[in-house]
């Protein structure tokens, strides 16, 4: 059995996978402690991702990420006492220039990952808290870190560099890209559902509270919207996405911002929340009649259309666009808005299949084709963890 832990900014998700003799992994159950920091709740789903009735609990006594992981371990020990874990796999957002593939965790690896915390302040500290919690309770179980940055290491140098003096690139100041585990899953799934285009020129749009897009050719990352950190590219729930760095000079010099306050502004108070002044929640913004809510949604769609244009340029054309992530999987409205803005690329979706939540939402004869594929980062982590231990 493999335990997967995906420790995010306000939730800890876990999933249990069985491993067959051939090394294939299959889901047993998955669960989540959500709303950490406000009023934590536990939800459990079966192997088919259906919420199990009566398994939604309020967790008043749980506080913070390490505590949530310990609570999950305790829950597994009392409710699934016969499970024996071969290994625990973790999602780790930033692997820097060092980690190009999954890594077995030891003290040295942890020290290197802790150095990267400042490059992903919304995620890395929580990812490492999850690892520490397992380390202290079960030091005998091996752990594997699977990185969101690894998938992008196939990009050509021009796609990874900034227009800075070359020494910066050599010392690791480059576009790392993120959401790699999600993109890897999309490639795997596209090979099942659309083999004719899966190894062609794809753009995958992972649109959630964090949002990015990736240009993929032959199953490998060619370019992506996120950069040195996960604040770059598309506007997100609370992150600004790309801005002119000149704005930061202005904020510091003319408005007296300290760097911590700039970071707080760009990571936590911008994007959909900052523009709307209401919420970072796309679903709520879509149903709001407030003009600033409409503007936030319009800006998200506008920037998405521009980024697809840029990535299509990097690919030299486009065979398929794939939507995933909470917004990409669930919002026919946003998919429709982005697709309409891409008519010039030949994209035409079928409004009925789009509204009906089908996998293929463009007209069957149309190219580029447009797909909706629910992502599954936990499955990729289980797969990598099983492979690392070769069983
Ligand atoms: P994270 O990046 O934290 O994993 P998710 O991928 O879960 O985030 O995406 C969360 C986003 O998806 C939220 O903005 C939420 O409002 C949005 N979302 C979920 N369902 C819908 C829906 N039916 N319509 C519009 N937006 C939705």
CSV table of C-alpha atoms and ligand atoms in Angstrom, one decimal:
chain,number,residue,atom,x,y,z
A,1,UNK,CA,0.0,0.0,0.0
A,2,UNK,CA,1.1,3.6,-0.7
A,3,UNK,CA,-0.1,6.6,1.3
A,4,UNK,CA,-0.2,9.9,-0.7
A,5,UNK,CA,-0.2,13.2,1.1
A,6,UNK,CA,-0.9,16.5,-0.7
A,7,UNK,CA,-0.5,19.2,1.9
A,8,UNK,CA,-1.8,22.5,0.5
A,9,UNK,CA,-2.3,26.0,1.9
A,10,UNK,CA,-5.6,25.3,3.6
A,11,UNK,CA,-6.1,21.6,3.2
A,12,UNK,CA,-4.3,18.2,3.6
A,13,UNK,CA,-5.5,15.6,1.1
A,14,UNK,CA,-4.6,12.0,1.5
A,15,UNK,CA,-5.1,8.9,-0.7
A,16,UNK,CA,-4.5,5.2,-0.2
A,17,UNK,CA,-3.4,3.1,-3.1
A,18,UNK,CA,-2.9,-0.6,-3.5
A,19,UNK,CA,0.0,-1.9,-5.7
A,20,UNK,CA,-0.3,-4.9,-8.0
A,21,UNK,CA,2.5,-7.4,-8.6
A,22,UNK,CA,3.2,-5.5,-11.9
A,23,UNK,CA,3.6,-2.2,-10.0
A,24,UNK,CA,0.3,-0.7,-11.1
A,25,UNK,CA,-1.5,1.4,-8.5
A,26,UNK,CA,-5.2,1.5,-7.8
A,27,UNK,CA,-7.2,3.8,-5.4
A,28,UNK,CA,-8.6,2.4,-2.2
A,29,UNK,CA,-10.0,5.6,-0.6
A,30,UNK,CA,-9.1,9.2,-0.4
A,31,UNK,CA,-9.9,12.0,2.1
A,32,UNK,CA,-9.3,15.5,3.1
A,33,UNK,CA,-8.9,17.7,6.1
A,34,UNK,CA,-10.1,21.1,4.7
A,35,UNK,CA,-10.5,24.6,6.0
A,36,UNK,CA,-7.4,24.3,8.1
A,37,UNK,CA,-7.0,27.6,10.0
A,38,UNK,CA,-10.7,28.3,10.2
A,39,UNK,CA,-13.0,25.4,11.0
A,40,UNK,CA,-11.3,22.2,9.9
A,41,UNK,CA,-13.5,19.4,8.4
A,42,UNK,CA,-12.8,15.9,7.4
A,43,UNK,CA,-14.3,14.3,4.2
A,44,UNK,CA,-13.8,10.7,3.0
A,45,UNK,CA,-14.3,9.4,-0.5
A,46,UNK,CA,-14.3,5.8,-1.8
A,47,UNK,CA,-12.0,4.5,-4.6
A,48,UNK,CA,-14.5,6.0,-7.1
A,49,UNK,CA,-14.2,9.4,-5.6
A,50,UNK,CA,-17.7,9.4,-4.1
A,51,UNK,CA,-18.2,11.0,-0.7
A,52,UNK,CA,-19.0,8.3,1.8
A,53,UNK,CA,-22.1,9.2,3.7
A,54,UNK,CA,-21.6,9.9,7.4
A,55,UNK,CA,-17.9,10.5,6.9
A,56,UNK,CA,-18.0,14.2,7.0
A,57,UNK,CA,-16.7,15.4,10.4
A,58,UNK,CA,-16.0,18.7,12.1
A,59,UNK,CA,-12.5,18.6,13.7
A,60,UNK,CA,-12.6,21.3,16.3
A,61,UNK,CA,-9.4,20.1,18.0
A,62,UNK,CA,-7.2,20.0,15.0
A,63,UNK,CA,-5.0,23.0,14.3
A,64,UNK,CA,-2.4,23.4,11.6
A,65,UNK,CA,-0.9,21.1,9.0
A,66,UNK,CA,1.3,18.8,11.1
A,67,UNK,CA,-1.6,18.3,13.4
A,68,UNK,CA,-3.9,17.5,10.4
A,69,UNK,CA,-1.4,14.9,9.1
A,70,UNK,CA,-1.2,13.3,12.6
A,71,UNK,CA,-5.0,13.3,12.8
A,72,UNK,CA,-5.2,11.5,9.4
A,73,UNK,CA,-2.6,8.9,10.5
A,74,UNK,CA,-4.6,8.3,13.7
A,75,UNK,CA,-7.8,8.0,11.7
A,76,UNK,CA,-6.1,5.4,9.3
A,77,UNK,CA,-4.7,3.4,12.3
A,78,UNK,CA,-8.2,3.1,13.9
A,79,UNK,CA,-10.3,2.8,10.8
A,80,UNK,CA,-8.0,0.8,8.4
A,81,UNK,CA,-5.9,-1.1,11.0
A,82,UNK,CA,-4.9,-3.8,8.5
A,83,UNK,CA,-3.2,-1.5,6.1
A,84,UNK,CA,0.6,-1.7,5.9
A,85,UNK,CA,2.3,1.1,4.0
A,86,UNK,CA,5.4,0.4,1.9
A,87,UNK,CA,6.0,4.1,1.4
A,88,UNK,CA,4.5,7.6,1.7
A,89,UNK,CA,4.5,9.9,-1.3
A,90,UNK,CA,4.3,13.6,-1.0
A,91,UNK,CA,3.5,16.5,-3.3
A,92,UNK,CA,6.3,19.0,-3.0
A,93,UNK,CA,5.8,22.2,-5.0
A,94,UNK,CA,9.4,23.4,-5.5
A,95,UNK,CA,12.2,21.1,-6.4
A,96,UNK,CA,14.5,23.9,-7.7
A,97,UNK,CA,17.3,23.1,-10.1
A,98,UNK,CA,18.4,20.1,-8.1
A,99,UNK,CA,15.4,17.7,-8.1
A,100,UNK,CA,14.5,16.7,-11.7
A,101,UNK,CA,12.8,13.5,-10.6
A,102,UNK,CA,11.1,12.1,-7.4
A,103,UNK,CA,13.5,11.9,-4.5
A,104,UNK,CA,13.7,9.6,-1.4
A,105,UNK,CA,13.6,11.8,1.6
A,106,UNK,CA,16.4,12.0,4.1
A,107,UNK,CA,17.8,14.8,6.3
A,108,UNK,CA,20.0,16.2,3.5
A,109,UNK,CA,17.0,16.3,1.1
A,110,UNK,CA,14.8,18.0,3.7
A,111,UNK,CA,17.5,20.7,4.2
A,112,UNK,CA,17.6,21.4,0.5
A,113,UNK,CA,13.8,21.6,0.3
A,114,UNK,CA,13.6,23.9,3.2
A,115,UNK,CA,16.0,26.3,1.4
A,116,UNK,CA,13.3,26.5,-1.4
A,117,UNK,CA,10.6,27.6,1.1
A,118,UNK,CA,11.1,31.2,0.3
A,119,UNK,CA,10.4,30.6,-3.4
A,120,UNK,CA,7.0,29.0,-2.7
A,121,UNK,CA,5.7,30.5,0.5
A,122,UNK,CA,2.1,29.5,0.0
A,123,UNK,CA,2.9,25.8,-0.4
A,124,UNK,CA,6.4,24.6,0.4
A,125,UNK,CA,6.2,25.1,4.2
A,126,UNK,CA,3.0,23.1,4.3
A,127,UNK,CA,4.4,20.3,2.1
A,128,UNK,CA,7.4,20.0,4.4
A,129,UNK,CA,5.1,20.1,7.5
A,130,UNK,CA,3.4,17.0,6.1
A,131,UNK,CA,6.7,15.2,5.6
A,132,UNK,CA,7.9,16.1,9.2
A,133,UNK,CA,4.6,14.8,10.7
A,134,UNK,CA,5.1,11.3,9.1
A,135,UNK,CA,8.8,11.3,9.9
A,136,UNK,CA,8.2,11.8,13.6
A,137,UNK,CA,5.3,9.3,13.9
A,138,UNK,CA,6.7,6.6,11.6
A,139,UNK,CA,10.4,7.1,11.0
A,140,UNK,CA,10.6,3.5,9.7
A,141,UNK,CA,8.4,4.2,6.6
A,142,UNK,CA,10.3,5.6,3.6
A,143,UNK,CA,9.0,8.8,2.1
A,144,UNK,CA,9.2,10.1,-1.5
A,145,UNK,CA,9.0,13.7,-2.6
A,146,UNK,CA,7.3,14.3,-6.0
A,147,UNK,CA,7.9,17.7,-7.5
A,148,UNK,CA,5.6,20.1,-9.4
A,149,UNK,CA,8.7,21.5,-11.1
A,150,UNK,CA,10.2,18.2,-12.5
A,151,UNK,CA,7.9,17.9,-15.5
A,152,UNK,CA,9.2,21.2,-16.9
A,153,UNK,CA,12.8,20.4,-16.9
A,154,UNK,CA,12.5,19.1,-20.6
A,155,UNK,CA,11.9,22.7,-21.8
A,156,UNK,CA,14.5,24.3,-24.1
A,157,UNK,CA,16.8,26.7,-22.5
A,158,UNK,CA,15.2,29.8,-24.2
A,159,UNK,CA,11.9,28.8,-22.5
A,160,UNK,CA,13.5,28.5,-19.1
A,161,UNK,CA,15.6,31.7,-19.1
A,162,UNK,CA,14.9,35.3,-18.3
A,163,UNK,CA,16.4,38.2,-20.1
A,164,UNK,CA,18.9,38.7,-17.3
A,165,UNK,CA,22.8,38.4,-17.4
A,166,UNK,CA,23.6,34.7,-18.0
A,167,UNK,CA,25.2,34.1,-14.6
A,168,UNK,CA,21.7,34.3,-13.1
A,169,UNK,CA,20.5,31.4,-15.1
A,170,UNK,CA,23.6,29.4,-14.2
A,171,UNK,CA,22.9,30.1,-10.5
A,172,UNK,CA,19.3,28.9,-10.7
A,173,UNK,CA,17.3,32.1,-11.4
A,174,UNK,CA,15.1,30.6,-14.1
A,175,UNK,CA,11.5,29.7,-15.0
A,176,UNK,CA,10.9,26.5,-13.1
A,177,UNK,CA,7.1,26.1,-13.8
A,178,UNK,CA,4.6,24.3,-11.6
A,179,UNK,CA,1.5,22.1,-11.6
A,180,UNK,CA,3.8,19.5,-13.3
A,181,UNK,CA,2.2,16.5,-11.6
A,182,UNK,CA,-1.2,17.6,-13.0
A,183,UNK,CA,0.2,18.1,-16.5
A,184,UNK,CA,1.9,14.7,-16.4
A,185,UNK,CA,-1.4,13.1,-15.5
A,186,UNK,CA,-3.2,15.1,-18.4
A,187,UNK,CA,-0.6,13.6,-20.9
A,188,UNK,CA,-1.2,10.1,-19.5
A,189,UNK,CA,-5.0,10.5,-19.7
A,190,UNK,CA,-5.0,12.1,-23.1
A,191,UNK,CA,-3.1,9.1,-24.4
A,192,UNK,CA,-6.1,7.0,-23.3
A,193,UNK,CA,-9.0,9.3,-24.4
A,194,UNK,CA,-7.5,11.0,-27.5
A,195,UNK,CA,-4.5,9.0,-28.7
A,196,UNK,CA,-4.6,10.7,-32.1
A,197,UNK,CA,-3.7,14.1,-30.7
A,198,UNK,CA,-2.1,13.2,-27.3
A,199,UNK,CA,1.4,13.4,-28.7
A,200,UNK,CA,0.8,16.4,-30.9
A,201,UNK,CA,0.8,20.1,-29.8
A,202,UNK,CA,-1.3,20.5,-26.6
A,203,UNK,CA,-2.0,23.3,-24.3
A,204,UNK,CA,-3.2,22.2,-20.8
A,205,UNK,CA,-4.9,24.8,-18.7
A,206,UNK,CA,-4.8,24.0,-15.0
A,207,UNK,CA,-7.3,26.6,-13.7
A,208,UNK,CA,-7.9,26.4,-10.0
A,209,UNK,CA,-7.3,28.7,-7.1
A,210,UNK,CA,-3.7,28.4,-8.4
A,211,UNK,CA,-3.7,28.6,-12.2
A,212,UNK,CA,-1.2,28.0,-15.0
A,213,UNK,CA,-1.0,26.7,-18.5
A,214,UNK,CA,1.5,24.4,-20.2
A,215,UNK,CA,2.5,23.9,-23.8
A,216,UNK,CA,3.2,20.2,-24.3
A,217,UNK,CA,4.6,18.5,-27.4
A,218,UNK,CA,5.3,14.8,-27.7
A,219,UNK,CA,4.2,14.5,-24.1
A,220,UNK,CA,6.9,16.8,-22.9
A,221,UNK,CA,6.7,20.3,-21.4
A,222,UNK,CA,7.8,23.0,-23.9
A,223,UNK,CA,6.8,26.2,-22.1
A,224,UNK,CA,4.6,27.2,-19.2
A,225,UNK,CA,3.1,30.4,-17.7
A,226,UNK,CA,4.5,30.1,-14.2
A,227,UNK,CA,8.1,31.1,-13.6
A,228,UNK,CA,10.7,31.3,-10.9
A,229,UNK,CA,7.8,31.2,-8.4
A,230,UNK,CA,4.1,30.3,-8.6
A,231,UNK,CA,3.0,33.9,-8.6
A,232,UNK,CA,3.8,34.4,-12.3
A,233,UNK,CA,1.6,34.0,-15.3
A,234,UNK,CA,-2.2,33.9,-15.1
A,235,UNK,CA,-4.1,35.9,-12.4
A,236,UNK,CA,-5.2,33.4,-9.6
A,237,UNK,CA,-7.5,33.3,-6.6
A,238,UNK,CA,-5.3,35.7,-4.6
A,239,UNK,CA,-2.1,35.8,-6.7
A,240,UNK,CA,-1.5,38.6,-9.1
A,241,UNK,CA,0.0,36.7,-12.0
A,242,UNK,CA,2.5,38.5,-14.2
A,243,UNK,CA,3.0,42.2,-13.4
A,244,UNK,CA,5.6,44.7,-14.6
A,245,UNK,CA,8.5,44.4,-12.0
A,246,UNK,CA,8.6,48.2,-12.2
A,247,UNK,CA,5.4,48.2,-10.1
A,248,UNK,CA,7.5,46.8,-7.2
A,249,UNK,CA,10.1,49.5,-7.5
A,250,UNK,CA,7.3,52.1,-7.4
A,251,UNK,CA,5.6,50.4,-4.4
A,252,UNK,CA,8.9,50.3,-2.4
A,253,UNK,CA,10.2,53.8,-3.4
A,254,UNK,CA,7.1,55.9,-3.6
A,255,UNK,CA,4.5,54.1,-1.4
A,256,UNK,CA,6.9,53.0,1.4
A,257,UNK,CA,6.1,49.2,1.0
A,258,UNK,CA,8.5,46.8,2.9
A,259,UNK,CA,9.3,43.7,0.9
A,260,UNK,CA,7.1,41.5,3.1
A,261,UNK,CA,4.2,43.7,2.4
A,262,UNK,CA,4.8,43.5,-1.4
A,263,UNK,CA,4.9,39.7,-1.0
A,264,UNK,CA,1.6,39.7,0.9
A,265,UNK,CA,0.1,41.9,-1.7
A,266,UNK,CA,1.1,39.8,-4.7
A,267,UNK,CA,0.5,36.4,-3.1
A,268,UNK,CA,-2.5,36.9,-0.9
A,269,UNK,CA,-4.4,40.1,-1.7
A,270,UNK,CA,-4.4,40.3,-5.5
A,271,UNK,CA,-5.9,38.2,-8.4
A,272,UNK,CA,-9.6,37.5,-8.3
A,273,UNK,CA,-9.8,38.7,-4.6
A,274,UNK,CA,-7.9,41.9,-5.2
A,275,UNK,CA,-9.8,42.9,-8.4
A,276,UNK,CA,-13.2,42.0,-7.1
A,277,UNK,CA,-12.7,43.2,-3.5
A,278,UNK,CA,-15.1,40.3,-2.7
A,279,UNK,CA,-13.7,36.8,-2.8
A,280,UNK,CA,-11.1,34.6,-4.5
A,281,UNK,CA,-13.8,32.0,-5.2
A,282,UNK,CA,-14.6,31.9,-8.9
A,283,UNK,CA,-17.9,30.1,-8.4
A,284,UNK,CA,-19.1,32.9,-6.2
A,285,UNK,CA,-17.8,35.6,-8.5
A,286,UNK,CA,-19.6,34.0,-11.5
A,287,UNK,CA,-22.9,34.3,-9.8
A,288,UNK,CA,-22.4,37.8,-8.5
A,289,UNK,CA,-23.9,40.8,-10.1
A,290,UNK,CA,-21.4,43.2,-8.6
A,291,UNK,CA,-19.5,45.1,-11.4
A,292,UNK,CA,-16.1,44.4,-9.7
A,293,UNK,CA,-16.9,40.7,-9.6
A,294,UNK,CA,-17.7,40.8,-13.3
A,295,UNK,CA,-14.4,42.7,-14.0
A,296,UNK,CA,-12.4,40.0,-12.1
A,297,UNK,CA,-13.9,37.3,-14.2
A,298,UNK,CA,-13.4,39.2,-17.4
A,299,UNK,CA,-9.7,39.8,-16.5
A,300,UNK,CA,-9.2,36.1,-15.8
A,301,UNK,CA,-10.7,35.2,-19.2
A,302,UNK,CA,-8.8,37.9,-21.0
A,303,UNK,CA,-5.4,36.9,-19.6
A,304,UNK,CA,-6.2,33.2,-20.3
A,305,UNK,CA,-6.8,34.0,-23.9
A,306,UNK,CA,-3.6,35.9,-24.2
A,307,UNK,CA,-1.5,33.2,-22.5
A,308,UNK,CA,-3.0,30.5,-24.9
A,309,UNK,CA,-1.9,32.8,-27.8
A,310,UNK,CA,1.6,33.0,-26.4
A,311,UNK,CA,1.9,29.2,-25.8
A,312,UNK,CA,0.5,28.4,-29.2
A,313,UNK,CA,3.3,30.6,-30.6
A,314,UNK,CA,5.9,28.6,-28.6
A,315,UNK,CA,4.4,25.4,-30.1
A,316,UNK,CA,4.1,26.7,-33.6
A,317,UNK,CA,0.4,25.7,-33.7
A,318,UNK,CA,-2.1,23.8,-31.7
A,319,UNK,CA,-3.9,20.4,-31.9
A,320,UNK,CA,-5.8,20.4,-28.6
A,321,UNK,CA,-6.6,22.5,-25.6
A,322,UNK,CA,-7.3,20.7,-22.3
A,323,UNK,CA,-9.1,22.3,-19.3
A,324,UNK,CA,-8.5,21.0,-15.8
A,325,UNK,CA,-8.4,22.2,-12.2
A,326,UNK,CA,-11.4,23.3,-10.1
A,327,UNK,CA,-12.4,26.1,-12.5
A,328,UNK,CA,-11.4,24.3,-15.7
A,329,UNK,CA,-13.3,21.1,-14.8
A,330,UNK,CA,-16.4,22.8,-13.4
A,331,UNK,CA,-17.0,26.1,-15.1
A,332,UNK,CA,-18.7,25.9,-18.5
A,333,UNK,CA,-18.9,29.7,-18.3
A,334,UNK,CA,-15.1,30.2,-18.1
A,335,UNK,CA,-14.4,27.5,-20.7
A,336,UNK,CA,-16.9,29.1,-23.0
A,337,UNK,CA,-15.4,32.6,-22.5
A,338,UNK,CA,-11.8,31.5,-23.1
A,339,UNK,CA,-12.9,29.4,-26.1
A,340,UNK,CA,-14.8,32.2,-27.7
A,341,UNK,CA,-11.7,34.4,-27.4
A,342,UNK,CA,-9.7,31.8,-29.3
A,343,UNK,CA,-11.9,31.6,-32.3
A,344,UNK,CA,-9.1,33.1,-34.4
A,345,UNK,CA,-7.1,29.9,-33.6
A,346,UNK,CA,-9.9,27.8,-35.1
A,347,UNK,CA,-11.3,26.8,-31.7
A,348,UNK,CA,-15.1,26.2,-31.6
A,349,UNK,CA,-16.8,24.5,-28.7
A,350,UNK,CA,-20.2,22.8,-28.7
A,351,UNK,CA,-22.2,24.8,-26.2
A,352,UNK,CA,-24.3,21.7,-25.3
A,353,UNK,CA,-21.4,19.3,-24.6
A,354,UNK,CA,-19.6,22.1,-22.8
A,355,UNK,CA,-22.6,22.7,-20.5
A,356,UNK,CA,-23.1,18.9,-20.1
A,357,UNK,CA,-19.6,18.4,-18.7
A,358,UNK,CA,-18.4,16.0,-21.5
A,359,UNK,CA,-14.8,15.1,-22.1
A,360,UNK,CA,-14.7,16.4,-25.7
A,361,UNK,CA,-16.4,19.8,-25.8
A,362,UNK,CA,-15.5,21.0,-29.3
A,363,UNK,CA,-17.4,20.0,-32.4
A,364,UNK,CA,-16.2,16.5,-33.4
A,365,UNK,CA,-14.8,17.7,-36.8
A,366,UNK,CA,-13.1,20.7,-35.3
A,367,UNK,CA,-9.4,21.3,-34.8
A,368,UNK,CA,-7.9,22.3,-32.4
A,369,UNK,CA,-10.1,20.0,-30.3
A,370,UNK,CA,-11.0,21.0,-26.8
A,371,UNK,CA,-11.2,18.6,-23.8
A,372,UNK,CA,-12.1,18.6,-20.1
A,373,UNK,CA,-10.1,16.2,-18.0
A,374,UNK,CA,-10.3,16.1,-14.2
A,375,UNK,CA,-6.8,16.0,-12.9
A,376,UNK,CA,-5.4,13.5,-10.5
A,377,UNK,CA,-2.1,14.6,-8.9
A,378,UNK,CA,-2.4,12.0,-6.2
A,379,UNK,CA,-2.4,9.1,-8.7
A,380,UNK,CA,0.8,10.5,-10.3
A,381,UNK,CA,2.4,10.7,-6.8
A,382,UNK,CA,1.3,7.1,-6.0
A,383,UNK,CA,2.7,5.9,-9.4
A,384,UNK,CA,6.1,7.7,-8.8
A,385,UNK,CA,6.3,6.4,-5.2
A,386,UNK,CA,5.6,2.8,-6.3
A,387,UNK,CA,8.1,3.1,-9.1
A,388,UNK,CA,10.8,4.5,-6.8
A,389,UNK,CA,10.6,1.4,-4.7
A,390,UNK,CA,10.0,-0.8,-7.7
A,391,UNK,CA,7.0,-2.6,-6.4
B,1,LIG,P1,-6.6,24.6,-5.7
B,1,LIG,O1,-5.7,25.3,-6.6
B,1,LIG,O2,-6.7,25.1,-4.3
B,1,LIG,O3,-6.5,23.0,-5.8
B,1,LIG,P2,-9.1,24.0,-7.1
B,1,LIG,O4,-8.5,23.3,-8.3
B,1,LIG,O5,-9.9,23.1,-6.1
B,1,LIG,O6,-8.1,24.9,-6.3
B,1,LIG,O7,-10.1,25.1,-7.6
B,1,LIG,C1,-10.8,26.0,-6.8
B,1,LIG,C2,-11.5,27.0,-7.7
B,1,LIG,O8,-12.5,26.3,-8.5
B,1,LIG,C3,-12.3,28.0,-6.9
B,1,LIG,O9,-12.2,29.3,-7.4
B,1,LIG,C4,-13.8,27.5,-7.1
B,1,LIG,O10,-14.7,28.6,-7.0
B,1,LIG,C5,-13.7,27.0,-8.5
B,1,LIG,N1,-14.8,26.2,-8.9
B,1,LIG,C6,-15.2,25.0,-8.4
B,1,LIG,N2,-16.4,24.6,-8.9
B,1,LIG,C7,-16.8,25.6,-9.7
B,1,LIG,C8,-17.9,25.8,-10.5
B,1,LIG,N3,-18.9,25.0,-10.6
B,1,LIG,N4,-18.0,27.0,-11.2
B,1,LIG,C9,-17.0,27.9,-11.2
B,1,LIG,N5,-15.9,27.8,-10.4
B,1,LIG,C10,-15.8,26.6,-9.7
